[in-house]
C-alpha cells in the first residue's frame, strides 16, 4: 500500500498566522483526504482533494480557512489560515489503499499543531 | 449526534488474554466498517475491515464481528500482546469502495495490555 510522508510533524504557531502542511505519496493517487483530530475527539474529514479540480469541503469547513492545493497525483498541501487556539489539533492526510483482502485508508503520521 | 460510538474510552487487559473492543453505530446506511490502531505521535494504521454482507472477518490474531441488527461491531484480539497497546478507532462508511473519503470515526478506545 501507499506510503505517505507528512510534514511538519509538529509546530507551535502564533495566532493570526498560517501554517501549510505537506503530504507526499510514493504512488499516484486520485484522491487525497485531509482530516482533523481535535483533543478528545474523533477524526473528522475536512476535505477531499482531487488533482486538477477544487477540493470538496465537508460541512463546517471552508476554503478560505483551509485552502488546499493538489498540483499533481502524488502531492497535496493543506493550509490552516489565520489561526486561533481553537485550531490546535492533529491534522492528517490520507489516501485509499487496497491490499489482498481489505479496502482501507493509509494515513500520514500527522501534524500536531499548537496555536498560542 | 455521533453516528459511530465507542463507549469505552479505555480498556486494560492482561497479556495473553482476549481484548474485546466495541463499537456501535446509528446510521443503517453504513455498509463498510474499519478498525484502525494509533500509536502516539503516529497516524492511524489500518487494521482490519468488514463489509455489511459478512458477519465475521479474521486476520491472524484480529477478528471483527458485525451484528447488523444490533448495529454493533467488535474487534477481538487473541492473544493480546503488550505491543497491541494503542488507541483503536472504529470507522464506518456508507459508500463501500466509493472513493469519497466519507469515513465516520468513533472517538477511540485506549487499550493497555499489561505483561
Tab-separated table of C-alpha atoms in Angstrom:
chain	number	residue	atom	x	y	z
A	1	UNK	CA	0.000	0.000	0.000
A	2	UNK	CA	0.955	3.645	-0.381
A	3	UNK	CA	3.448	5.344	1.913
A	4	UNK	CA	2.762	8.942	2.911
A	5	UNK	CA	5.338	11.438	4.088
A	6	UNK	CA	3.741	14.272	6.020
A	7	UNK	CA	5.459	17.361	7.353
A	8	UNK	CA	5.899	19.147	9.602
A	9	UNK	CA	5.305	16.601	12.328
A	10	UNK	CA	4.545	19.337	14.804
A	11	UNK	CA	4.579	23.092	15.110
A	12	UNK	CA	3.763	25.822	17.565
A	13	UNK	CA	2.347	28.893	15.874
A	14	UNK	CA	1.225	32.357	16.850
A	15	UNK	CA	-2.418	33.210	16.455
A	16	UNK	CA	-3.217	35.071	13.283
A	17	UNK	CA	-0.516	33.310	11.283
A	18	UNK	CA	-0.872	30.475	8.751
A	19	UNK	CA	0.724	27.045	8.512
A	20	UNK	CA	0.996	24.871	5.423
A	21	UNK	CA	1.111	21.115	5.869
A	22	UNK	CA	2.507	18.948	3.100
A	23	UNK	CA	1.802	15.352	2.161
A	24	UNK	CA	3.829	13.400	-0.366
A	25	UNK	CA	2.664	9.952	-1.516
A	26	UNK	CA	5.014	7.410	-3.037
A	27	UNK	CA	2.498	6.482	-5.731
A	28	UNK	CA	-0.081	8.264	-7.834
A	29	UNK	CA	-3.486	8.512	-6.206
A	30	UNK	CA	-6.678	10.058	-7.475
A	31	UNK	CA	-7.929	11.461	-4.203
A	32	UNK	CA	-6.277	12.642	-1.048
A	33	UNK	CA	-8.184	13.349	2.131
A	34	UNK	CA	-7.472	15.758	4.940
A	35	UNK	CA	-8.638	15.015	8.477
A	36	UNK	CA	-8.524	16.821	11.774
A	37	UNK	CA	-8.496	15.294	15.225
A	38	UNK	CA	-9.208	17.780	17.963
A	39	UNK	CA	-8.290	16.852	21.533
A	40	UNK	CA	-10.574	14.135	22.840
A	41	UNK	CA	-12.497	13.951	19.594
A	42	UNK	CA	-12.720	11.560	16.686
A	43	UNK	CA	-11.090	12.143	13.333
A	44	UNK	CA	-13.162	14.489	11.207
A	45	UNK	CA	-12.892	14.818	7.445
A	46	UNK	CA	-12.051	18.376	6.385
A	47	UNK	CA	-11.978	17.992	2.619
A	48	UNK	CA	-11.244	15.741	-0.321
A	49	UNK	CA	-8.542	16.894	-2.733
A	50	UNK	CA	-8.716	15.846	-6.376
A	51	UNK	CA	-5.949	16.604	-8.809
A	52	UNK	CA	-6.969	19.226	-11.326
A	53	UNK	CA	-10.080	20.431	-9.567
A	54	UNK	CA	-11.072	22.313	-6.479
A	55	UNK	CA	-11.218	20.461	-3.208
A	56	UNK	CA	-14.571	19.365	-1.835
A	57	UNK	CA	-15.135	20.602	1.703
A	58	UNK	CA	-17.252	18.999	4.393
A	59	UNK	CA	-19.857	20.880	6.333
A	60	UNK	CA	-18.259	23.279	8.744
A	61	UNK	CA	-15.053	23.718	6.766
A	62	UNK	CA	-14.429	26.453	4.194
A	63	UNK	CA	-11.789	27.091	1.585
A	64	UNK	CA	-10.793	30.483	2.978
A	65	UNK	CA	-9.831	28.886	6.270
A	66	UNK	CA	-8.361	25.648	4.916
A	67	UNK	CA	-7.092	26.223	1.363
A	68	UNK	CA	-5.860	23.050	-0.285
A	69	UNK	CA	-3.568	22.545	-3.230
A	70	UNK	CA	-3.271	19.407	-5.338
A	71	UNK	CA	-0.770	20.172	-8.084
A	72	UNK	CA	-0.194	16.539	-9.100
A	73	UNK	CA	-1.188	12.975	-8.284
A	74	UNK	CA	1.404	12.490	-5.536
A	75	UNK	CA	1.302	15.716	-3.547
A	76	UNK	CA	-1.096	17.929	-1.621
A	77	UNK	CA	-0.948	20.750	0.880
A	78	UNK	CA	-3.395	21.964	3.489
A	79	UNK	CA	-3.042	25.479	4.874
A	80	UNK	CA	-4.559	26.451	8.203
A	81	UNK	CA	-5.123	30.179	7.817
A	82	UNK	CA	-5.447	32.972	10.341
A	83	UNK	CA	-5.000	30.509	13.161
A	84	UNK	CA	-6.624	30.704	16.566
A	85	UNK	CA	-6.128	28.452	19.596
A	86	UNK	CA	-9.233	26.511	18.526
A	87	UNK	CA	-7.270	25.270	15.518
A	88	UNK	CA	-4.910	23.369	17.809
A	89	UNK	CA	-5.354	19.806	16.566
A	90	UNK	CA	-3.680	16.934	14.837
A	91	UNK	CA	-4.040	17.201	11.067
A	92	UNK	CA	-3.709	14.089	8.938
A	93	UNK	CA	-3.726	13.352	5.248
A	94	UNK	CA	-4.943	10.060	3.905
A	95	UNK	CA	-5.259	8.075	0.690
A	96	UNK	CA	-7.180	4.965	-0.209
A	97	UNK	CA	-5.360	1.689	-0.035
A	98	UNK	CA	-6.122	-1.801	-1.204
A	99	UNK	CA	-4.309	-4.885	-0.052
A	100	UNK	CA	-5.071	-8.528	-0.718
A	101	UNK	CA	-8.359	-8.738	1.092
A	102	UNK	CA	-9.161	-5.388	2.537
A	103	UNK	CA	-10.021	-1.904	1.446
A	104	UNK	CA	-8.924	0.844	3.776
A	105	UNK	CA	-7.092	4.083	4.060
A	106	UNK	CA	-3.461	4.868	4.685
A	107	UNK	CA	-2.701	7.861	6.855
A	108	UNK	CA	0.267	10.136	7.154
A	109	UNK	CA	1.959	10.418	10.513
A	110	UNK	CA	0.071	13.601	11.330
A	111	UNK	CA	0.928	17.199	12.150
A	112	UNK	CA	0.401	18.247	15.740
A	113	UNK	CA	-0.420	21.937	15.671
A	114	UNK	CA	-0.477	24.125	18.758
A	115	UNK	CA	-1.658	27.704	18.387
A	116	UNK	CA	-0.666	30.119	21.137
B	1	UNK	CA	-25.106	13.407	17.115
B	2	UNK	CA	-22.396	10.789	16.964
B	3	UNK	CA	-23.034	8.196	14.308
B	4	UNK	CA	-20.196	5.956	15.460
B	5	UNK	CA	-19.764	5.423	19.168
B	6	UNK	CA	-17.039	3.778	21.156
B	7	UNK	CA	-18.421	3.941	24.646
B	8	UNK	CA	-15.345	2.666	26.434
B	9	UNK	CA	-12.585	5.266	26.389
B	10	UNK	CA	-10.120	2.767	27.839
B	11	UNK	CA	-9.609	-0.950	28.338
B	12	UNK	CA	-6.968	-2.817	30.312
B	13	UNK	CA	-6.184	-6.474	29.597
B	14	UNK	CA	-3.605	-8.968	30.778
B	15	UNK	CA	-1.110	-10.241	28.254
B	16	UNK	CA	-2.291	-13.477	26.627
B	17	UNK	CA	-5.950	-12.823	27.310
B	18	UNK	CA	-8.583	-11.644	24.871
B	19	UNK	CA	-9.179	-7.968	24.196
B	20	UNK	CA	-12.662	-7.028	23.023
B	21	UNK	CA	-13.232	-3.540	21.704
B	22	UNK	CA	-16.774	-2.497	20.968
B	23	UNK	CA	-18.341	-0.060	18.551
B	24	UNK	CA	-21.959	0.947	17.955
B	25	UNK	CA	-23.393	2.871	15.053
B	26	UNK	CA	-26.677	4.564	14.331
B	27	UNK	CA	-26.753	5.017	10.566
B	28	UNK	CA	-28.315	1.993	8.870
B	29	UNK	CA	-26.796	3.126	5.569
B	30	UNK	CA	-23.302	2.225	6.729
B	31	UNK	CA	-22.127	-0.756	4.748
B	32	UNK	CA	-18.425	-0.924	5.457
B	33	UNK	CA	-16.587	-0.845	8.738
B	34	UNK	CA	-12.929	-0.472	9.579
B	35	UNK	CA	-10.680	-0.630	12.597
B	36	UNK	CA	-7.565	1.486	12.960
B	37	UNK	CA	-4.788	1.370	15.503
B	38	UNK	CA	-2.941	4.503	16.517
B	39	UNK	CA	0.273	4.818	18.472
B	40	UNK	CA	1.247	8.162	20.000
B	41	UNK	CA	2.836	10.583	17.513
B	42	UNK	CA	1.872	8.384	14.578
B	43	UNK	CA	-1.018	8.396	12.150
B	44	UNK	CA	-3.724	5.729	12.355
B	45	UNK	CA	-2.810	2.376	10.832
B	46	UNK	CA	-5.433	0.327	9.055
B	47	UNK	CA	-6.008	-2.933	10.899
B	48	UNK	CA	-8.993	-4.848	9.563
B	49	UNK	CA	-12.309	-4.210	7.860
B	50	UNK	CA	-15.646	-5.868	7.220
B	51	UNK	CA	-18.407	-5.239	4.736
B	52	UNK	CA	-22.054	-5.485	5.670
B	53	UNK	CA	-22.512	-8.680	3.682
B	54	UNK	CA	-20.382	-10.519	6.220
B	55	UNK	CA	-20.674	-11.049	9.928
B	56	UNK	CA	-17.086	-12.001	10.592
B	57	UNK	CA	-13.652	-11.281	9.195
B	58	UNK	CA	-10.482	-12.752	10.591
B	59	UNK	CA	-6.857	-11.809	10.095
B	60	UNK	CA	-4.366	-13.537	12.335
B	61	UNK	CA	-4.947	-12.509	15.934
B	62	UNK	CA	-7.591	-9.972	14.907
B	63	UNK	CA	-11.238	-10.783	14.283
B	64	UNK	CA	-14.018	-8.322	13.629
B	65	UNK	CA	-17.629	-9.305	14.243
B	66	UNK	CA	-20.583	-7.426	12.822
B	67	UNK	CA	-24.130	-7.622	14.175
B	68	UNK	CA	-26.209	-5.572	11.775
B	69	UNK	CA	-29.477	-5.996	13.619
B	70	UNK	CA	-27.884	-4.545	16.749
B	71	UNK	CA	-25.802	-2.035	14.773
B	72	UNK	CA	-22.817	-3.262	16.686
B	73	UNK	CA	-19.349	-4.426	15.816
B	74	UNK	CA	-16.471	-5.634	17.892
B	75	UNK	CA	-12.790	-6.249	17.457
B	76	UNK	CA	-11.287	-9.273	19.190
B	77	UNK	CA	-7.563	-9.575	19.731
B	78	UNK	CA	-6.385	-13.010	20.809
B	79	UNK	CA	-3.941	-13.409	22.395
B	80	UNK	CA	-3.290	-9.840	23.445
B	81	UNK	CA	0.306	-8.648	23.447
B	82	UNK	CA	1.923	-5.605	25.080
B	83	UNK	CA	2.645	-4.244	21.586
B	84	UNK	CA	-1.086	-4.062	20.992
B	85	UNK	CA	-1.301	-1.202	23.479
B	86	UNK	CA	-2.627	1.707	21.411
B	87	UNK	CA	-5.748	3.669	20.686
B	88	UNK	CA	-8.207	1.780	18.480
B	89	UNK	CA	-10.622	3.664	16.254
B	90	UNK	CA	-13.749	2.237	14.737
B	91	UNK	CA	-14.824	3.835	11.442
B	92	UNK	CA	-17.789	3.401	9.128
B	93	UNK	CA	-18.640	4.282	5.566
B	94	UNK	CA	-21.917	4.482	3.675
B	95	UNK	CA	-20.252	4.104	0.319
B	96	UNK	CA	-18.140	0.965	0.150
B	97	UNK	CA	-15.384	1.458	-2.369
B	98	UNK	CA	-16.989	4.688	-3.402
B	99	UNK	CA	-13.796	6.634	-3.003
B	100	UNK	CA	-15.376	9.525	-1.259
B	101	UNK	CA	-13.417	9.506	1.947
B	102	UNK	CA	-16.580	9.689	3.957
B	103	UNK	CA	-15.314	7.711	6.872
B	104	UNK	CA	-17.036	8.461	10.145
B	105	UNK	CA	-14.822	7.730	13.120
B	106	UNK	CA	-15.537	6.918	16.718
B	107	UNK	CA	-13.589	8.667	19.457
B	108	UNK	CA	-11.351	5.706	20.080
B	109	UNK	CA	-10.631	3.223	22.872
B	110	UNK	CA	-7.236	3.179	24.529
B	111	UNK	CA	-6.121	-0.413	25.021
B	112	UNK	CA	-3.457	-1.226	27.574
B	113	UNK	CA	-2.072	-4.747	27.586
B	114	UNK	CA	-0.179	-5.498	30.772
B	115	UNK	CA	2.663	-8.024	30.866
